[in-house]
mmCIF file of C-alpha atoms in Angstrom:
data_model
loop_
_atom_site.group_PDB
_atom_site.id
_atom_site.type_symbol
_atom_site.label_atom_id
_atom_site.label_comp_id
_atom_site.label_asym_id
_atom_site.label_seq_id
_atom_site.Cartn_x
_atom_site.Cartn_y
_atom_site.Cartn_z
ATOM 1 C CA MET G 13 -20.918 111.104 23.699
ATOM 2 C CA LYS G 14 -21.109 108.151 21.324
ATOM 3 C CA LYS G 15 -17.518 107.238 22.227
ATOM 4 C CA LYS G 16 -18.354 107.208 25.954
ATOM 5 C CA LEU G 17 -21.414 105.030 25.328
ATOM 6 C CA ALA G 18 -19.280 102.607 23.354
ATOM 7 C CA VAL G 19 -16.785 102.325 26.202
ATOM 8 C CA CYS G 20 -19.624 101.677 28.655
ATOM 9 C CA ALA G 21 -21.024 98.999 26.365
ATOM 10 C CA ILE G 22 -17.652 97.250 26.182
ATOM 11 C CA ALA G 23 -17.302 97.413 29.968
ATOM 12 C CA ALA G 24 -20.787 95.969 30.402
ATOM 13 C CA THR G 25 -19.951 93.149 27.995
ATOM 14 C CA MET G 26 -16.725 92.355 29.849
ATOM 15 C CA THR G 27 -18.600 92.362 33.163
ATOM 16 C CA ALA G 28 -21.203 89.985 31.749
ATOM 17 C CA MET G 29 -18.430 87.664 30.525
ATOM 18 C CA THR G 30 -16.850 87.691 33.963
ATOM 19 C CA VAL G 31 -20.145 86.922 35.661
ATOM 20 C CA SER G 32 -20.851 84.241 33.092
ATOM 21 C CA GLY G 33 -17.352 82.791 33.600
ATOM 22 C CA SER G 34 -17.703 82.691 37.347
ATOM 23 C CA ALA G 35 -21.125 81.090 36.980
ATOM 24 C CA MET G 36 -19.479 78.217 35.158
ATOM 25 C CA ALA G 37 -17.251 77.479 38.159
ATOM 26 C CA GLU G 38 -18.685 74.901 40.548
ATOM 27 C CA GLU G 39 -18.320 74.270 44.261
ATOM 28 C CA TYR G 40 -18.327 70.549 44.960
ATOM 29 C CA LYS G 41 -18.710 68.994 48.390
ATOM 30 C CA VAL G 42 -16.563 65.906 48.888
ATOM 31 C CA GLY G 43 -17.246 63.354 51.624
ATOM 32 C CA ILE G 44 -14.409 61.236 53.020
ATOM 33 C CA LEU G 45 -15.244 58.020 54.883
ATOM 34 C CA LYS G 46 -12.143 56.348 56.349
ATOM 35 C CA TYR G 47 -12.375 52.870 57.847
ATOM 36 C CA MET G 48 -10.084 53.656 60.775
ATOM 37 C CA ASP G 49 -7.141 55.808 61.810
ATOM 38 C CA HIS G 50 -3.730 54.289 61.131
ATOM 39 C CA ALA G 51 -0.607 55.247 59.216
ATOM 40 C CA SER G 52 -1.591 53.804 55.818
ATOM 41 C CA LEU G 53 -5.120 55.182 55.700
ATOM 42 C CA ASP G 54 -4.051 58.488 57.231
ATOM 43 C CA GLN G 55 -1.443 58.833 54.492
ATOM 44 C CA ILE G 56 -4.103 58.243 51.833
ATOM 45 C CA GLU G 57 -6.506 60.730 53.436
ATOM 46 C CA ASP G 58 -3.817 63.410 53.724
ATOM 47 C CA ALA G 59 -2.890 62.970 50.050
ATOM 48 C CA ILE G 60 -6.545 63.192 48.962
ATOM 49 C CA LEU G 61 -7.134 66.397 50.904
ATOM 50 C CA ALA G 62 -3.879 67.933 49.681
ATOM 51 C CA GLU G 63 -4.789 67.185 46.063
ATOM 52 C CA LEU G 64 -8.317 68.580 46.482
ATOM 53 C CA ASP G 65 -6.744 71.773 47.841
ATOM 54 C CA ALA G 66 -4.352 71.901 44.892
ATOM 55 C CA LEU G 67 -7.181 71.372 42.387
ATOM 56 C CA SER G 68 -9.171 74.171 44.025
ATOM 57 C CA GLU G 69 -6.209 76.542 43.793
ATOM 58 C CA GLU G 70 -5.245 75.626 40.240
ATOM 59 C CA GLY G 71 -8.655 75.422 38.545
ATOM 60 C CA GLU G 72 -12.000 77.201 38.405
ATOM 61 C CA ASP G 73 -13.880 74.651 40.515
ATOM 62 C CA THR G 74 -13.667 74.436 44.305
ATOM 63 C CA TYR G 75 -13.621 71.185 46.258
ATOM 64 C CA VAL G 76 -14.907 71.540 49.810
ATOM 65 C CA TYR G 77 -14.365 68.770 52.350
ATOM 66 C CA GLU G 78 -14.323 70.558 55.696
ATOM 67 C CA GLY G 79 -17.058 69.103 57.871
ATOM 68 C CA TYR G 80 -17.402 66.025 55.641
ATOM 69 C CA VAL G 81 -14.357 63.976 56.749
ATOM 70 C CA TYR G 82 -15.117 60.982 58.958
ATOM 71 C CA SER G 83 -13.319 58.006 60.476
ATOM 72 C CA GLY G 84 -15.296 54.962 61.549
ATOM 73 C CA ASN G 85 -12.633 53.805 64.030
ATOM 74 C CA GLY G 86 -13.041 50.288 62.665
ATOM 75 C CA GLU G 87 -16.677 50.078 63.823
ATOM 76 C CA THR G 88 -19.281 49.062 61.237
ATOM 77 C CA ALA G 89 -22.131 50.762 63.108
ATOM 78 C CA THR G 90 -20.188 54.026 63.225
ATOM 79 C CA LEU G 91 -19.395 53.805 59.514
ATOM 80 C CA GLN G 92 -23.055 53.179 58.706
ATOM 81 C CA GLN G 93 -24.138 56.229 60.682
ATOM 82 C CA GLN G 94 -21.501 58.419 59.045
ATOM 83 C CA ALA G 95 -22.232 57.115 55.555
ATOM 84 C CA SER G 96 -25.959 57.656 56.051
ATOM 85 C CA GLN G 97 -25.341 61.249 57.067
ATOM 86 C CA LEU G 98 -23.169 61.908 54.018
ATOM 87 C CA ILE G 99 -25.296 60.030 51.499
ATOM 88 C CA ASN G 100 -28.918 60.029 52.584
ATOM 89 C CA ASP G 101 -28.910 63.609 53.847
ATOM 90 C CA ASP G 102 -27.612 64.772 50.445
ATOM 91 C CA GLU G 103 -24.708 66.553 52.094
ATOM 92 C CA VAL G 104 -22.067 65.820 49.454
ATOM 93 C CA ASP G 105 -21.659 65.480 45.683
ATOM 94 C CA VAL G 106 -19.260 62.529 45.805
ATOM 95 C CA ILE G 107 -18.076 60.187 48.538
ATOM 96 C CA ILE G 108 -14.551 58.795 48.812
ATOM 97 C CA PRO G 109 -14.504 55.771 51.136
ATOM 98 C CA ILE G 110 -11.034 54.601 52.142
ATOM 99 C CA ALA G 111 -10.386 50.835 52.564
ATOM 100 C CA THR G 112 -12.653 47.918 51.651
ATOM 101 C CA PRO G 113 -14.874 47.843 54.783
ATOM 102 C CA ALA G 114 -15.704 51.543 54.413
ATOM 103 C CA VAL G 115 -16.446 51.076 50.712
ATOM 104 C CA ALA G 116 -18.783 48.158 51.404
ATOM 105 C CA VAL G 117 -20.732 50.276 53.898
ATOM 106 C CA ALA G 118 -20.908 53.232 51.501
ATOM 107 C CA VAL G 119 -22.166 51.008 48.682
ATOM 108 C CA GLY G 120 -24.849 49.575 50.955
ATOM 109 C CA GLU G 121 -26.026 52.994 52.091
ATOM 110 C CA ALA G 122 -26.021 54.375 48.524
ATOM 111 C CA GLU G 123 -27.926 51.459 47.004
ATOM 112 C CA ASP G 124 -30.868 53.650 45.926
ATOM 113 C CA ASN G 125 -28.909 56.882 45.621
ATOM 114 C CA PRO G 126 -27.184 58.156 42.442
ATOM 115 C CA LEU G 127 -24.302 59.654 44.445
ATOM 116 C CA PRO G 128 -20.996 58.649 42.799
ATOM 117 C CA ILE G 129 -18.527 56.634 44.861
ATOM 118 C CA VAL G 130 -14.781 56.882 44.168
ATOM 119 C CA PHE G 131 -13.049 54.421 46.478
ATOM 120 C CA ALA G 132 -9.452 54.343 47.661
ATOM 121 C CA ALA G 133 -7.302 51.317 48.538
ATOM 122 C CA VAL G 134 -9.523 48.338 47.750
ATOM 123 C CA SER G 135 -7.238 45.346 47.301
ATOM 124 C CA ASP G 136 -9.683 43.162 45.343
ATOM 125 C CA PRO G 137 -12.560 45.242 43.924
ATOM 126 C CA VAL G 138 -13.987 42.405 41.810
ATOM 127 C CA GLY G 139 -13.566 39.673 44.420
ATOM 128 C CA SER G 140 -15.187 41.946 47.008
ATOM 129 C CA GLU G 141 -18.120 42.326 44.580
ATOM 130 C CA LEU G 142 -17.805 46.110 44.563
ATOM 131 C CA VAL G 143 -17.290 46.368 40.799
ATOM 132 C CA GLU G 144 -18.185 44.111 37.888
ATOM 133 C CA ASP G 145 -14.894 44.540 36.044
ATOM 134 C CA MET G 146 -11.675 46.475 36.613
ATOM 135 C CA ASP G 147 -11.890 48.155 33.201
ATOM 136 C CA ALA G 148 -15.651 48.791 33.243
ATOM 137 C CA PRO G 149 -16.779 48.866 36.894
ATOM 138 C CA GLY G 150 -20.484 49.293 36.129
ATOM 139 C CA GLY G 151 -22.877 51.139 38.394
ATOM 140 C CA ASN G 152 -21.941 54.412 40.004
ATOM 141 C CA ILE G 153 -18.572 53.386 41.397
ATOM 142 C CA THR G 154 -14.880 53.317 40.532
ATOM 143 C CA GLY G 155 -11.622 54.147 42.285
ATOM 144 C CA THR G 156 -8.095 53.009 43.070
ATOM 145 C CA SER G 157 -6.818 49.576 44.094
ATOM 146 C CA ASP G 158 -3.803 48.656 46.213
ATOM 147 C CA ALA G 159 -3.787 45.104 44.863
ATOM 148 C CA LEU G 160 -0.847 43.241 46.341
ATOM 149 C CA ASN G 161 1.951 41.346 44.607
ATOM 150 C CA THR G 162 2.051 38.610 47.241
ATOM 151 C CA GLU G 163 4.700 36.466 45.558
ATOM 152 C CA ALA G 164 7.099 39.403 45.377
ATOM 153 C CA ILE G 165 6.804 39.977 49.138
ATOM 154 C CA LEU G 166 7.390 36.294 49.883
ATOM 155 C CA ASP G 167 10.392 36.291 47.561
ATOM 156 C CA LEU G 168 11.960 38.924 49.817
ATOM 157 C CA MET G 169 11.802 36.394 52.659
ATOM 158 C CA PHE G 170 13.790 33.858 50.677
ATOM 159 C CA ILE G 171 16.323 36.467 49.562
ATOM 160 C CA ALA G 172 16.969 37.405 53.189
ATOM 161 C CA ASN G 173 16.877 33.786 54.401
ATOM 162 C CA PRO G 174 17.400 31.092 51.726
ATOM 163 C CA ASP G 175 17.025 28.429 54.424
ATOM 164 C CA LEU G 176 13.540 29.545 55.430
ATOM 165 C CA GLU G 177 11.364 26.585 56.449
ATOM 166 C CA LYS G 178 8.398 27.926 58.415
ATOM 167 C CA VAL G 179 6.321 31.064 57.767
ATOM 168 C CA GLY G 180 3.609 32.722 59.846
ATOM 169 C CA LEU G 181 0.544 34.213 58.168
ATOM 170 C CA LEU G 182 -0.864 37.015 60.341
ATOM 171 C CA TYR G 183 -4.154 38.647 59.338
ATOM 172 C CA SER G 184 -7.734 39.453 60.319
ATOM 173 C CA LEU G 185 -10.664 37.259 59.313
ATOM 174 C CA SER G 186 -12.840 40.383 59.154
ATOM 175 C CA GLU G 187 -10.784 41.969 56.368
ATOM 176 C CA ASP G 188 -11.933 41.139 52.823
ATOM 177 C CA SER G 189 -8.723 42.733 51.565
ATOM 178 C CA SER G 190 -6.706 39.939 53.201
ATOM 179 C CA THR G 191 -8.628 36.977 51.771
ATOM 180 C CA GLN G 192 -7.026 36.755 48.323
ATOM 181 C CA PRO G 193 -3.431 37.600 49.346
ATOM 182 C CA ILE G 194 -3.527 34.964 52.080
ATOM 183 C CA ALA G 195 -4.881 32.398 49.606
ATOM 184 C CA ASP G 196 -2.116 33.395 47.175
ATOM 185 C CA ALA G 197 0.503 33.076 49.917
ATOM 186 C CA LYS G 198 -0.677 29.587 50.867
ATOM 187 C CA ALA G 199 -0.585 28.440 47.242
ATOM 188 C CA TYR G 200 2.891 29.873 46.691
ATOM 189 C CA LEU G 201 4.291 28.373 49.902
ATOM 190 C CA ASP G 202 2.678 25.012 49.104
ATOM 191 C CA GLU G 203 4.342 25.094 45.692
ATOM 192 C CA LYS G 204 7.731 25.712 47.317
ATOM 193 C CA GLY G 205 7.151 23.083 50.002
ATOM 194 C CA ILE G 206 7.350 25.599 52.844
ATOM 195 C CA GLU G 207 5.407 25.021 56.071
ATOM 196 C CA TYR G 208 3.119 27.818 57.249
ATOM 197 C CA VAL G 209 1.072 28.592 60.346
ATOM 198 C CA GLU G 210 -1.959 30.919 60.394
ATOM 199 C CA ALA G 211 -2.880 33.267 63.233
ATOM 200 C CA THR G 212 -5.695 35.821 63.187
ATOM 201 C CA GLY G 213 -7.151 38.625 65.285
ATOM 202 C CA THR G 214 -10.017 41.093 64.994
ATOM 203 C CA ASN G 215 -8.558 43.786 67.260
ATOM 204 C CA THR G 216 -5.208 44.864 68.678
ATOM 205 C CA SER G 217 -5.417 42.619 71.730
ATOM 206 C CA GLU G 218 -6.196 39.558 69.605
ATOM 207 C CA VAL G 219 -3.427 40.423 67.140
ATOM 208 C CA GLN G 220 -0.974 40.585 70.048
ATOM 209 C CA GLN G 221 -2.106 37.123 71.143
ATOM 210 C CA ALA G 222 -1.798 35.858 67.560
ATOM 211 C CA VAL G 223 1.776 37.121 67.395
ATOM 212 C CA GLU G 224 2.635 35.395 70.638
ATOM 213 C CA SER G 225 1.224 32.137 69.240
ATOM 214 C CA LEU G 226 3.334 32.454 66.095
ATOM 215 C CA VAL G 227 6.431 33.080 68.190
ATOM 216 C CA ALA G 228 5.617 29.967 70.228
ATOM 217 C CA ASP G 229 5.150 27.968 67.008
ATOM 218 C CA GLY G 230 8.697 28.824 65.951
ATOM 219 C CA VAL G 231 8.005 30.637 62.667
ATOM 220 C CA GLN G 232 11.055 32.223 61.037
ATOM 221 C CA ALA G 233 9.236 35.055 59.255
ATOM 222 C CA ILE G 234 5.703 36.492 59.188
ATOM 223 C CA PHE G 235 3.638 37.753 56.251
ATOM 224 C CA THR G 236 0.745 40.218 56.554
ATOM 225 C CA PRO G 237 -1.085 41.701 53.525
ATOM 226 C CA THR G 238 -2.652 45.186 53.521
ATOM 227 C CA ASP G 239 -4.644 44.309 56.619
ATOM 228 C CA ASN G 240 -6.003 47.321 58.512
ATOM 229 C CA THR G 241 -6.496 45.444 61.786
ATOM 230 C CA VAL G 242 -2.878 44.287 61.929
ATOM 231 C CA MET G 243 -1.688 47.693 60.736
ATOM 232 C CA ALA G 244 -3.468 49.336 63.668
ATOM 233 C CA ALA G 245 -1.687 46.906 66.023
ATOM 234 C CA GLU G 246 1.813 47.147 64.515
ATOM 235 C CA LEU G 247 3.182 49.573 67.095
ATOM 236 C CA SER G 248 2.070 47.106 69.772
ATOM 237 C CA ILE G 249 3.687 44.021 68.235
ATOM 238 C CA TYR G 250 6.890 45.002 66.470
ATOM 239 C CA GLU G 251 9.074 44.896 69.608
ATOM 240 C CA THR G 252 7.823 41.410 70.439
ATOM 241 C CA LEU G 253 8.821 40.241 66.974
ATOM 242 C CA ILE G 254 12.238 41.890 67.204
ATOM 243 C CA GLU G 255 12.891 40.225 70.562
ATOM 244 C CA ALA G 256 11.925 36.887 69.016
ATOM 245 C CA GLY G 257 14.175 37.516 66.003
ATOM 246 C CA ILE G 258 11.262 37.287 63.551
ATOM 247 C CA PRO G 259 11.083 39.693 60.577
ATOM 248 C CA HIS G 260 7.620 40.959 59.653
ATOM 249 C CA TYR G 261 7.009 41.298 55.891
ATOM 250 C CA THR G 262 3.950 43.390 55.069
ATOM 251 C CA GLY G 263 1.898 44.840 52.236
ATOM 252 C CA ALA G 264 2.345 48.574 52.881
ATOM 253 C CA ASP G 265 5.139 51.016 53.642
ATOM 254 C CA SER G 266 3.299 52.372 56.685
ATOM 255 C CA PHE G 267 3.778 49.034 58.484
ATOM 256 C CA ALA G 268 7.534 49.632 58.264
ATOM 257 C CA ALA G 269 7.091 53.130 59.674
ATOM 258 C CA ASN G 270 5.396 51.504 62.656
ATOM 259 C CA GLY G 271 8.211 49.015 63.275
ATOM 260 C CA ALA G 272 7.759 46.127 60.822
ATOM 261 C CA PHE G 273 10.902 44.995 59.019
ATOM 262 C CA VAL G 274 9.538 45.432 55.488
ATOM 263 C CA GLY G 275 6.614 47.037 53.706
ATOM 264 C CA PHE G 276 6.240 46.296 50.015
ATOM 265 C CA GLY G 277 3.807 47.661 47.498
ATOM 266 C CA VAL G 278 1.881 50.747 46.605
ATOM 267 C CA ASP G 279 2.930 54.327 47.231
ATOM 268 C CA TYR G 280 -0.119 55.427 49.246
ATOM 269 C CA GLU G 281 0.556 59.111 48.718
ATOM 270 C CA LEU G 282 0.398 58.553 44.967
ATOM 271 C CA LEU G 283 -2.741 56.440 45.396
ATOM 272 C CA GLY G 284 -4.454 59.196 47.384
ATOM 273 C CA THR G 285 -3.543 61.823 44.831
ATOM 274 C CA GLU G 286 -4.875 59.692 41.968
ATOM 275 C CA THR G 287 -8.104 59.035 43.897
ATOM 276 C CA ALA G 288 -8.735 62.768 44.314
ATOM 277 C CA ASP G 289 -8.065 63.346 40.608
ATOM 278 C CA MET G 290 -10.547 60.601 39.701
ATOM 279 C CA ALA G 291 -13.188 62.144 41.963
ATOM 280 C CA ALA G 292 -12.711 65.492 40.236
ATOM 281 C CA GLU G 293 -13.071 63.866 36.809
ATOM 282 C CA ILE G 294 -16.297 62.142 37.900
ATOM 283 C CA LEU G 295 -17.708 65.404 39.252
ATOM 284 C CA GLN G 296 -16.908 67.080 35.940
ATOM 285 C CA GLY G 297 -18.887 64.529 33.984
ATOM 286 C CA ALA G 298 -16.889 61.315 33.592
ATOM 287 C CA ASP G 299 -19.004 58.154 33.908
ATOM 288 C CA PRO G 300 -17.817 56.031 36.846
ATOM 289 C CA ALA G 301 -19.306 52.919 35.244
ATOM 290 C CA GLU G 302 -16.862 53.308 32.352
ATOM 291 C CA THR G 303 -13.892 54.713 34.304
ATOM 292 C CA PRO G 304 -11.350 51.904 34.872
ATOM 293 C CA VAL G 305 -10.176 51.134 38.380
ATOM 294 C CA VAL G 306 -6.585 52.356 38.724
ATOM 295 C CA THR G 307 -3.917 49.938 39.942
ATOM 296 C CA PHE G 308 -0.262 50.552 40.756
ATOM 297 C CA ASP G 309 2.829 48.416 40.255
ATOM 298 C CA ASN G 310 5.810 50.418 41.418
ATOM 299 C CA GLY G 311 7.649 47.712 43.374
ATOM 300 C CA ILE G 312 8.755 49.935 46.263
ATOM 301 C CA VAL G 313 10.351 48.119 49.196
ATOM 302 C CA THR G 314 10.326 50.113 52.436
ATOM 303 C CA VAL G 315 12.782 48.870 55.072
ATOM 304 C CA ASN G 316 12.831 49.900 58.711
ATOM 305 C CA THR G 317 16.570 50.268 59.243
ATOM 306 C CA GLU G 318 16.312 50.170 63.048
ATOM 307 C CA THR G 319 14.433 46.875 62.894
ATOM 308 C CA ALA G 320 16.808 45.499 60.258
ATOM 309 C CA GLU G 321 19.776 46.297 62.483
ATOM 310 C CA ALA G 322 18.108 44.768 65.540
ATOM 311 C CA LEU G 323 17.368 41.589 63.576
ATOM 312 C CA GLY G 324 20.816 41.528 61.965
ATOM 313 C CA ILE G 325 19.406 41.199 58.433
ATOM 314 C CA ASP G 326 21.290 42.244 55.293
ATOM 315 C CA TYR G 327 18.649 43.489 52.857
ATOM 316 C CA SER G 328 20.934 44.577 50.031
ATOM 317 C CA GLY G 329 19.681 41.638 47.949
ATOM 318 C CA PHE G 330 16.212 43.178 47.795
ATOM 319 C CA GLU G 331 17.435 45.229 44.842
ATOM 320 C CA GLU G 332 16.849 42.103 42.751
ATOM 321 C CA VAL G 333 13.056 42.515 42.898
ATOM 322 C CA ALA G 334 12.538 46.160 43.889
ATOM 323 C CA THR G 335 12.365 49.178 41.648
ATOM 324 C CA GLN G 336 13.213 51.279 44.695
ATOM 325 C CA ILE G 337 14.290 50.740 48.309
ATOM 326 C CA VAL G 338 13.150 53.338 50.831
ATOM 327 C CA GLU G 339 14.662 53.400 54.306
ATOM 328 C CA VAL G 340 12.646 54.563 57.330
ATOM 329 C CA VAL G 341 12.819 54.454 61.117
ATOM 330 C CA THR G 342 10.010 53.743 63.551
ATOM 331 C CA SER G 343 7.451 56.504 64.011
ATOM 332 C CA GLU G 344 3.676 56.780 64.268
ATOM 333 C CA GLU G 345 3.232 58.316 60.825
ATOM 334 C CA MET G 346 4.851 58.320 57.406
ATOM 335 C CA GLU G 347 6.878 61.479 56.766
#
């Protein structure tokens, strides 16, 4: 009888440990606020969700995002409404805004709310006044940056065409992420004595008109940073540029997937994965104010081989500045 009681006691203890162990596991609700739908931001979102799924499967905690994933379609009013629902209605435990405009809206809506913000793909977090310092962001915010190596992209132009004399700068005035790279491009081109022409647009129709103006101005190559507005228009402009014989050099691989000649910079799948990992660390107790913003410097050049062939450009010399050359063909999404 005593032996049976002892066995029951052990079983009860093991059951209590199991209950206690399961009680330690947490279910976290993660809000995603994407600025707009296009290949770059979609790639980041997909990587974030995939990593949250992986973390849920591998660990004790569960990360739930279903019902909390929004896209603002490039409209500030829509983003504000979505951010308010996620933040002010206390629906989620952390919010991951994707791209600078979405982050700015989330920060504004969370001004008096302790909800942590882990941003993805902010090109200039300090210049955009979202963080105080890259190593110590301050406040309740941190995340990942897709800061651009503008000079490296422009160097690709001169490798492909050493006789380059006139460059087009294509971007949106509404994109904070484009401000610093465009300023850097102007300074670099001024230093090299290269003429440049600026053209801007705030939507696809205006970007198309801007491209037509650059073609008319006789530019020999066009530079665009990680500009969401131009990215959303790429499928509508790349054929015009090919017909004009003008290569488009851009700040993300997804531009190349949508027809641009070259995308240079961050691996957005890696960036999305790292963002999800940071969000998990914050939810488990890390202080966002003291969690450094993560940057990437992998020097990947993505070339659209169909566009390269149509333009008749030999890009083998890009190996001089690239750690890796990835070849793609035109599609609506990155594979």
